[in-house]
Short mmCIF file of C-alpha atoms and ligand atoms in Angstrom, two decimals:
data_model
loop_
_atom_site.label_atom_id
_atom_site.label_comp_id
_atom_site.label_asym_id
_atom_site.label_seq_id
_atom_site.Cartn_x
_atom_site.Cartn_y
_atom_site.Cartn_z
CA UNK A 20 68.77 92.13 107.88
CA UNK A 21 70.12 95.32 109.45
CA UNK A 22 71.50 95.49 113.02
CA UNK A 23 69.21 96.74 115.86
CA UNK A 24 71.67 99.46 116.75
CA UNK A 25 71.64 102.11 114.04
CA UNK A 26 74.71 104.21 114.82
CA UNK A 27 77.88 103.95 112.76
CA UNK A 28 81.24 103.99 114.54
CA UNK A 29 84.57 104.85 112.91
CA UNK A 30 88.01 104.01 114.28
CA UNK A 31 91.58 103.96 113.00
CA UNK A 32 94.31 101.43 113.84
CA UNK A 33 98.02 101.05 113.04
CA UNK A 34 100.40 103.70 111.76
CA UNK A 35 99.08 106.91 110.20
CA UNK A 36 98.77 107.08 106.40
CA UNK A 37 97.90 110.06 104.20
CA UNK A 38 94.19 109.96 103.38
CA UNK A 39 92.76 108.78 106.71
CA UNK A 40 90.85 112.03 107.13
CA UNK A 41 89.44 111.74 103.61
CA UNK A 42 88.05 108.30 104.45
CA UNK A 43 86.59 109.54 107.75
CA UNK A 44 85.08 112.57 106.05
CA UNK A 45 83.43 110.55 103.28
CA UNK A 46 82.00 108.02 105.75
CA UNK A 47 80.49 110.74 107.91
CA UNK A 48 78.98 112.64 104.99
CA UNK A 49 77.44 109.54 103.43
CA UNK A 50 76.14 108.14 106.74
CA UNK A 51 74.58 111.44 107.82
CA UNK A 52 72.97 111.81 104.39
CA UNK A 53 71.53 108.31 104.88
CA UNK A 54 70.04 109.30 108.25
CA UNK A 55 72.62 107.45 110.37
CA UNK A 56 74.33 109.02 113.39
CA UNK A 57 78.12 108.74 113.39
CA UNK A 58 80.29 108.12 116.45
CA UNK A 59 83.97 108.94 116.03
CA UNK A 60 86.03 106.62 118.24
CA UNK A 61 89.42 107.95 119.35
CA UNK A 62 92.63 105.90 119.53
CA UNK A 63 91.50 102.73 117.76
CA UNK A 64 90.56 99.96 120.17
CA UNK A 65 92.56 101.43 123.09
CA UNK A 66 89.52 102.54 125.13
CA UNK A 67 86.95 100.08 123.77
CA UNK A 68 88.90 97.11 125.18
CA UNK A 69 88.69 98.73 128.61
CA UNK A 70 84.93 99.24 128.37
CA UNK A 71 85.32 103.03 128.19
CA UNK A 72 82.73 104.89 126.11
CA UNK A 73 83.86 108.43 126.81
CA UNK A 74 86.68 108.74 124.24
CA UNK A 75 84.17 109.23 121.46
CA UNK A 76 82.24 112.06 119.87
CA UNK A 77 79.34 112.44 117.50
CA UNK A 78 80.51 113.65 114.12
CA UNK A 79 78.45 115.76 111.75
CA UNK A 80 79.08 117.03 108.24
CA UNK A 81 80.31 120.38 109.59
CA UNK A 82 83.07 118.58 111.51
CA UNK A 83 84.50 116.84 108.48
CA UNK A 84 83.65 118.53 105.22
CA UNK A 85 87.05 120.28 104.84
CA UNK A 86 89.36 117.68 106.37
CA UNK A 87 89.92 115.51 103.30
CA UNK A 88 93.11 117.34 102.35
CA UNK A 89 94.65 117.16 105.82
CA UNK A 90 97.26 114.62 106.90
CA UNK A 91 97.16 112.75 110.20
CA UNK A 92 93.95 111.41 111.73
CA UNK A 93 91.31 113.49 113.48
CA UNK A 94 90.43 110.32 115.45
CA UNK A 95 94.09 109.60 116.17
CA UNK A 96 95.17 105.95 115.95
CA UNK A 97 96.65 103.19 118.10
CA UNK A 98 98.04 99.70 117.77
CA UNK A 99 95.89 98.19 120.56
CA UNK A 100 95.06 94.63 119.52
CA UNK A 101 91.71 93.49 121.02
CA UNK A 102 92.58 89.85 120.38
CA UNK A 103 95.65 90.13 122.64
CA UNK A 104 93.91 91.88 125.56
CA UNK A 105 92.11 89.77 128.19
CA UNK A 106 88.49 89.56 127.00
CA UNK A 107 89.42 92.31 124.53
CA UNK A 108 87.06 91.34 121.72
CA UNK A 109 84.15 90.68 124.12
CA UNK A 110 84.63 93.98 125.95
CA UNK A 111 85.10 95.97 122.74
CA UNK A 112 81.88 94.48 121.35
CA UNK A 113 79.93 95.25 124.52
CA UNK A 114 81.28 98.82 124.52
CA UNK A 115 80.33 99.34 120.87
CA UNK A 116 76.82 98.06 121.60
CA UNK A 117 76.58 100.38 124.62
CA UNK A 118 77.40 103.23 122.23
CA UNK A 119 74.49 102.14 120.04
CA UNK A 120 76.81 101.10 117.23
CA UNK A 121 75.54 98.55 114.73
CA UNK A 122 77.90 99.47 111.90
CA UNK A 123 81.64 99.85 112.27
CA UNK A 124 84.12 101.30 109.80
CA UNK A 125 87.67 100.29 110.65
CA UNK A 126 90.50 102.03 108.83
CA UNK A 127 93.84 100.26 108.99
CA UNK A 128 96.35 97.78 107.66
CA UNK A 129 96.57 94.00 107.98
CA UNK A 130 96.62 94.04 111.79
CA UNK A 131 93.55 96.27 112.05
CA UNK A 132 91.85 94.12 109.41
CA UNK A 133 92.41 91.03 111.57
CA UNK A 134 90.92 92.85 114.60
CA UNK A 135 87.96 93.91 112.44
CA UNK A 136 87.50 90.36 111.28
CA UNK A 137 87.61 88.95 114.85
CA UNK A 138 85.04 91.50 115.94
CA UNK A 139 82.72 90.91 112.98
CA UNK A 140 82.87 87.17 113.59
CA UNK A 141 82.22 87.46 117.34
CA UNK A 142 79.30 89.86 116.86
CA UNK A 143 77.55 87.40 114.58
CA UNK A 144 75.62 90.02 112.66
CA UNK A 145 74.98 92.42 115.55
CA UNK A 146 77.71 94.72 114.28
CA UNK A 147 78.57 94.77 110.58
CA UNK A 148 82.13 95.81 109.87
CA UNK A 149 83.62 97.47 106.78
CA UNK A 150 87.40 97.61 106.74
CA UNK A 151 89.07 100.31 104.62
CA UNK A 152 92.61 99.17 103.77
CA UNK A 153 95.33 101.69 104.50
CA UNK A 154 99.09 101.56 104.86
CA UNK A 155 102.04 103.38 103.38
CA UNK A 156 103.71 99.95 103.21
CA UNK A 157 101.36 98.84 100.36
CA UNK A 158 101.59 95.27 101.63
CA UNK A 159 97.89 94.31 101.70
CA UNK A 160 97.04 92.03 98.77
CA UNK A 161 94.35 94.19 97.19
CA UNK A 162 92.85 92.85 93.96
CA UNK A 163 94.05 94.22 90.66
CA UNK A 164 97.31 95.35 92.28
CA UNK A 165 95.61 98.50 93.61
CA UNK A 166 97.86 100.30 96.08
CA UNK A 167 96.71 100.73 99.64
CA UNK A 168 95.76 104.32 100.31
CA UNK A 169 98.59 106.45 101.66
CA UNK A 170 101.25 104.65 99.65
CA UNK A 171 101.19 107.01 96.66
CA UNK A 172 101.49 110.10 98.86
CA UNK A 173 104.29 108.54 100.90
CA UNK A 174 106.13 107.69 97.69
CA UNK A 175 105.60 111.21 96.37
CA UNK A 176 106.88 112.98 99.49
CA UNK A 177 109.67 110.42 100.02
CA UNK A 178 110.84 110.91 96.44
CA UNK A 179 111.09 114.66 96.92
CA UNK A 180 113.13 114.18 100.08
CA UNK A 181 115.47 111.72 98.39
CA UNK A 182 115.86 114.02 95.37
CA UNK A 183 117.00 116.77 97.73
CA UNK A 184 119.50 114.44 99.37
CA UNK A 185 120.78 113.42 95.94
CA UNK A 186 121.58 117.04 95.12
CA UNK A 187 123.28 117.38 98.49
CA UNK A 188 125.26 114.23 97.82
CA UNK A 189 126.37 115.59 94.44
CA UNK A 190 127.31 118.96 95.87
CA UNK A 191 129.35 117.46 98.69
CA UNK A 192 130.72 114.35 96.92
CA UNK A 193 129.41 112.05 99.59
CA UNK A 194 126.98 109.18 99.98
CA UNK A 195 123.69 109.00 101.83
CA UNK A 196 122.32 105.79 103.29
CA UNK A 197 118.56 106.20 103.69
CA UNK A 198 116.26 103.63 105.25
CA UNK A 199 112.57 103.79 104.34
CA UNK A 200 109.55 102.31 106.14
CA UNK A 201 107.78 99.24 104.84
CA UNK A 202 107.95 96.44 107.35
CA UNK A 203 107.51 93.24 105.35
CA UNK A 204 107.67 94.62 101.87
CA UNK A 205 110.01 96.79 99.85
CA UNK A 206 107.29 98.57 97.81
CA UNK A 207 107.87 101.99 99.32
CA UNK A 208 111.68 101.85 99.26
CA UNK A 209 111.63 100.57 95.67
CA UNK A 210 108.98 103.11 94.61
CA UNK A 211 111.03 105.96 96.08
CA UNK A 212 114.27 104.51 94.73
CA UNK A 213 112.98 104.25 91.15
CA UNK A 214 111.16 107.57 91.16
CA UNK A 215 114.08 109.54 92.56
CA UNK A 216 116.72 107.70 90.55
CA UNK A 217 118.60 106.62 93.68
CA UNK A 218 121.91 104.92 92.95
CA UNK A 219 120.90 101.65 94.55
CA UNK A 220 117.83 100.33 96.36
CA UNK A 221 117.93 97.27 98.60
CA UNK A 222 114.74 95.44 99.61
CA UNK A 223 114.23 92.33 101.75
CA UNK A 224 112.59 90.32 98.95
CA UNK A 225 115.75 90.23 96.83
CA UNK A 226 117.58 88.03 99.34
CA UNK A 227 114.96 85.26 98.91
CA UNK A 228 115.64 83.87 102.37
CA UNK A 229 114.48 84.55 105.90
CA UNK A 230 117.87 85.25 107.49
CA UNK A 231 120.70 87.31 106.06
CA UNK A 232 124.01 88.15 107.64
CA UNK A 233 124.69 91.85 108.15
CA UNK A 234 127.95 91.35 106.24
CA UNK A 235 126.01 90.17 103.15
CA UNK A 236 123.86 93.32 103.17
CA UNK A 237 127.01 95.42 103.62
CA UNK A 238 128.56 93.63 100.62
CA UNK A 239 125.72 94.86 98.39
CA UNK A 240 126.23 98.46 99.48
CA UNK A 241 130.03 98.39 99.46
CA UNK A 242 130.22 96.81 96.01
CA UNK A 243 127.74 99.38 94.62
CA UNK A 244 129.85 102.22 96.04
CA UNK A 245 133.01 100.73 94.54
CA UNK A 246 131.37 100.31 91.13
CA UNK A 247 130.20 103.90 91.19
CA UNK A 248 133.76 105.04 92.01
CA UNK A 249 135.11 102.99 89.15
CA UNK A 250 132.57 104.82 86.96
CA UNK A 251 134.13 108.08 88.17
CA UNK A 252 131.60 109.25 90.75
CA UNK A 253 132.16 109.60 94.47
CA UNK A 254 128.61 110.49 95.44
CA UNK A 255 125.48 108.41 95.60
CA UNK A 256 122.41 107.47 97.54
CA UNK A 257 121.36 104.06 98.78
CA UNK A 258 117.71 103.51 99.69
CA UNK A 259 117.13 100.52 101.94
CA UNK A 260 113.79 99.09 103.05
CA UNK A 261 113.61 98.98 106.86
CA UNK A 262 112.37 95.37 106.62
CA UNK A 263 115.93 94.34 105.76
CA UNK A 264 116.58 94.63 109.52
CA UNK A 265 114.10 91.80 110.14
CA UNK A 266 116.31 89.48 108.06
CA UNK A 267 119.34 90.02 110.26
CA UNK A 268 119.47 87.32 112.96
CA UNK A 269 118.23 88.96 116.20
CA UNK A 270 121.30 87.72 118.12
CA UNK A 271 123.51 89.61 115.65
CA UNK A 272 121.47 92.79 116.10
CA UNK A 273 121.49 92.39 119.87
CA UNK A 274 125.32 92.42 119.86
CA UNK A 275 125.35 95.94 118.41
CA UNK A 276 125.70 98.54 121.19
CA UNK A 277 122.55 100.59 121.67
CA UNK A 278 120.23 98.19 119.83
CA UNK A 279 117.27 96.89 121.79
CA UNK A 280 114.65 94.67 120.22
CA UNK A 281 111.12 95.54 121.23
CA UNK A 282 107.76 94.30 119.91
CA UNK A 283 104.40 96.00 119.25
CA UNK A 284 101.03 94.55 120.43
CA UNK A 285 100.76 92.56 117.20
CA UNK A 286 104.10 90.89 117.89
CA UNK A 287 106.10 92.74 115.21
CA UNK A 288 109.60 93.96 115.94
CA UNK A 289 109.48 97.75 116.35
CA UNK A 290 111.67 98.53 113.37
CA UNK A 291 111.67 102.23 114.26
CA UNK A 292 113.80 101.26 117.30
CA UNK A 293 116.50 99.61 115.19
CA UNK A 294 118.89 102.24 113.80
CA UNK A 295 119.46 100.31 110.55
CA UNK A 296 120.81 103.32 108.63
CA UNK A 297 123.41 103.99 111.35
CA UNK A 298 124.34 100.31 111.56
CA UNK A 299 124.87 100.06 107.80
CA UNK A 300 126.75 103.34 107.66
CA UNK A 301 129.21 102.07 110.29
CA UNK A 302 129.57 98.72 108.55
CA UNK A 303 130.40 100.35 105.23
CA UNK A 304 132.77 102.84 106.84
CA UNK A 305 134.56 99.97 108.54
CA UNK A 306 135.08 98.24 105.19
CA UNK A 307 136.75 101.36 103.79
CA UNK A 308 138.76 101.87 106.99
CA UNK A 309 140.12 98.33 106.64
CA UNK A 310 141.64 99.47 103.32
CA UNK A 311 143.01 102.60 104.98
CA UNK A 312 140.40 104.89 103.41
CA UNK A 313 137.82 107.17 104.93
CA UNK A 314 134.32 107.13 103.51
CA UNK A 315 132.10 110.22 103.60
CA UNK A 316 128.52 109.10 104.29
CA UNK A 317 125.48 110.46 106.13
CA UNK A 318 122.57 108.33 107.27
CA UNK A 319 118.87 109.21 107.26
CA UNK A 320 115.76 107.33 108.34
CA UNK A 321 112.49 108.09 106.59
CA UNK A 322 108.89 107.21 107.26
CA UNK A 323 107.54 109.35 110.05
CA UNK A 324 108.11 112.38 107.78
CA UNK A 325 105.50 111.24 105.25
CA UNK A 326 103.05 109.05 107.18
CA UNK A 327 101.02 112.11 108.18
CA UNK A 328 101.63 114.24 105.09
CA UNK A 329 98.73 115.90 103.28
CA UNK A 330 97.43 113.39 100.73
CA UNK A 331 98.07 113.92 97.03
CA UNK A 332 94.93 114.05 94.79
CA UNK A 333 95.19 110.31 94.05
CA UNK A 334 94.80 109.45 97.73
CA UNK A 335 92.14 112.12 98.30
CA UNK A 336 89.97 110.78 95.49
CA UNK A 337 90.66 107.19 96.50
CA UNK A 338 89.77 107.67 100.18
CA UNK A 339 86.69 109.77 99.48
CA UNK A 340 85.50 106.97 97.21
CA UNK A 341 86.29 104.16 99.66
CA UNK A 342 84.71 106.03 102.58
CA UNK A 343 81.48 106.50 100.63
CA UNK A 344 81.57 102.86 99.48
CA UNK A 345 82.13 101.58 103.06
CA UNK A 346 78.85 103.14 104.16
CA UNK A 347 76.91 101.94 101.10
CA UNK A 348 78.33 98.46 101.70
CA UNK A 349 77.32 98.48 105.38
CA UNK A 350 73.80 99.65 104.65
CA UNK A 351 73.22 97.00 102.00
CA UNK A 352 70.10 95.15 103.20
CA UNK A 353 70.88 91.94 101.33
CA UNK A 354 74.64 91.33 101.35
CA UNK A 355 76.18 88.18 99.88
CA UNK A 356 76.29 85.31 102.40
CA UNK A 357 80.10 85.51 102.80
CA UNK A 358 79.91 89.27 103.44
CA UNK A 359 76.99 89.33 105.83
CA UNK A 360 79.13 90.17 108.89
CA UNK A 361 81.30 92.54 106.90
CA UNK A 362 84.39 92.61 104.75
CA UNK A 363 87.14 94.69 103.22
CA UNK A 364 86.02 97.39 100.82
CA UNK A 365 88.20 98.05 97.81
CA UNK A 366 88.32 99.00 94.15
CA UNK A 367 88.99 96.72 91.22
CA UNK A 368 89.48 98.33 87.81
CA UNK A 369 87.53 101.36 88.99
CA UNK A 370 84.66 99.19 90.21
CA UNK A 371 83.80 99.12 93.91
CA UNK A 372 83.92 95.68 95.42
CA UNK A 373 84.33 93.88 98.75
CA UNK A 374 86.32 90.89 99.93
CA UNK A 375 85.39 88.54 102.76
CA UNK A 376 87.87 88.74 105.66
CA UNK A 377 88.88 85.10 105.08
CA UNK A 378 90.43 86.15 101.77
CA UNK A 379 92.98 88.22 103.69
CA UNK A 380 94.31 85.28 105.70
CA UNK A 381 96.49 82.31 104.88
CA UNK A 382 95.32 78.82 105.79
CA UNK A 383 97.21 79.06 109.12
CA UNK A 384 95.37 82.29 110.02
CA UNK A 385 98.34 84.63 109.46
CA UNK A 386 97.64 87.74 107.36
CA UNK A 387 98.42 87.51 103.65
CA UNK A 388 101.12 89.97 102.72
CA UNK A 389 101.81 91.46 99.30
CA UNK A 390 105.54 91.62 98.72
CA UNK A 391 107.60 92.82 95.77
CA UNK A 392 107.83 90.19 93.05
CA UNK A 393 111.56 90.19 92.35
CA UNK A 394 111.00 87.89 89.37
CA UNK A 395 108.69 90.39 87.66
CA UNK A 396 109.59 92.42 84.58
CA UNK A 397 108.95 95.60 86.55
CA UNK A 398 111.54 94.68 89.17
CA UNK A 399 114.06 93.77 86.47
CA UNK A 400 113.51 97.19 84.88
CA UNK A 401 114.01 98.85 88.27
CA UNK A 402 117.30 96.97 88.62
CA UNK A 403 118.48 98.26 85.24
CA UNK A 404 118.37 101.78 86.63
CA UNK A 405 120.48 100.94 89.69
CA UNK A 406 124.23 101.08 89.90
CA UNK A 407 125.16 97.95 91.79
CA UNK A 408 127.34 94.98 91.24
CA UNK A 409 125.75 92.58 88.74
CA UNK A 410 127.04 89.19 87.62
CA UNK A 411 127.79 90.64 84.16
CA UNK A 412 130.36 92.96 85.83
CA UNK A 413 132.26 89.94 87.08
CA UNK A 414 132.13 88.33 83.63
CA UNK A 415 133.53 91.49 82.01
CA UNK A 416 137.32 91.19 82.38
CA UNK A 417 138.01 94.89 82.02
CA UNK A 418 135.36 95.86 84.57
CA UNK A 419 136.43 93.14 86.99
CA UNK A 420 140.04 94.32 86.77
CA UNK A 421 138.98 97.89 87.63
CA UNK A 422 136.80 96.79 90.54
CA UNK A 423 139.58 94.60 91.88
CA UNK A 424 142.14 97.40 91.56
CA UNK A 425 139.86 99.78 93.49
CA UNK A 426 139.93 97.40 96.45
CA UNK A 427 143.54 96.24 96.17
CA UNK A 428 142.44 92.68 95.41
CA UNK A 429 143.16 90.32 92.56
CA UNK A 430 140.28 89.90 90.09
CA UNK A 431 139.78 86.30 91.21
CA UNK A 432 139.71 87.30 94.87
CA UNK A 433 137.28 90.14 94.13
CA UNK A 434 134.92 87.85 92.21
CA UNK A 435 135.01 85.28 95.01
CA UNK A 436 134.52 87.92 97.71
CA UNK A 437 131.56 89.80 96.12
CA UNK A 438 130.11 87.06 93.89
CA UNK A 439 127.11 86.47 96.17
CA UNK A 440 126.17 90.18 96.19
CA UNK A 441 126.25 90.17 92.37
CA UNK A 442 123.94 87.16 92.19
CA UNK A 443 121.03 88.78 94.04
O1 F6P B 17 102.22 101.64 109.34
C1 F6P B 17 103.23 100.75 109.09
C2 F6P B 17 104.50 101.35 109.49
O2 F6P B 17 104.58 102.56 108.83
C3 F6P B 17 105.73 100.48 109.19
O3 F6P B 17 106.31 100.73 107.98
C4 F6P B 17 106.63 100.80 110.35
O4 F6P B 17 107.51 99.73 110.63
C5 F6P B 17 105.68 101.02 111.45
O5 F6P B 17 104.54 101.59 110.87
C6 F6P B 17 106.23 101.85 112.59
O6 F6P B 17 105.21 102.45 113.30
P1 F6P B 17 105.26 102.88 114.84
O7 F6P B 17 106.65 103.31 115.13
O8 F6P B 17 104.28 103.99 114.91
O9 F6P B 17 104.84 101.67 115.61
#
């Protein structure tokens, strides 16, 4: 059964990711070819929840046929959460119907997927929803371990930036501390760290607990820097996933001058507001100062630089395919029972498939998140390429003696002091 309204709406939610325009372009081309009018909706749900229909425009093939290689989002994006606004879902639905929309393509991450799911459920078949998964964080649990679109481009551009900083570090004999976006998951930081050959990469998953003292994170960095010095090198680069900040107890963060904790409409801490790289830089410098040494380090924060980059061919092909598939999926006259109101469109071993929205949620309704498996072989291999304190260093008498000497400690005191960092 197809909806009475025959127009197809497209909106984007969450942070930008390379490939959004490719997905929009493919949806428009396929819908128009199928005789369906397309309404581009600006700024996600921001205007729909207020009942405003004017921030929209009809899109034709001429508007989109060359945009697939452009970064950003021609429809812009927002983090407005219809489920958190008074009557948000009801008003958004009524506004979509007023626009003649019976099919909706939502492009976004886990938060936008949960809005899409709420809307599909509330519309009860009047509006079918296809969600195209996007996020540079790569934290949506797509089948077959497929990355979310945007991730590969972000990793590509981030790697180039880190490679440049590594050369700078070598030329100037200093360290860089770089934080990289990826709220809950360390995929992007780890991907950039491995691909660039960063000295050390630190991700939230490796701590295996929900709260970590700032001093424990500093221990990992400090001990890596010391080990590198013992190996004869005074330069290096540490890549740290921004989500590490979420592990630090909020009261500890709040004590740091200039840090204010703010939340987005989905209730997440705005990690962009927490200067993690600066905090860690100061912590490490303080450790060296306590031993009467100065430590040459520059901090950098990365994420906004690559979220709107031009997509690499992988993401162009991927988004053009998913955009086309979203429309085919929506126009399917006899969908499976669990997909009748919509679902998430994705690819599994180069086959196009769809998942019911329920599959994206845990039993308690919270979104399922794909995190880095720190027990996997791939993570262990990544660790082999890092220079950081490992338990085998503490078991090696010669190495332990050198590490201890570099800090003016006895070997036993060094092992006791940094043992926890080596165990991660
Ligand atoms: O899109 C996800 C993300 O890139 C996260 O990695 C990051 O924490 C967040 O967006 C920040 O986005 P904004 O500052 O635009 O809210």
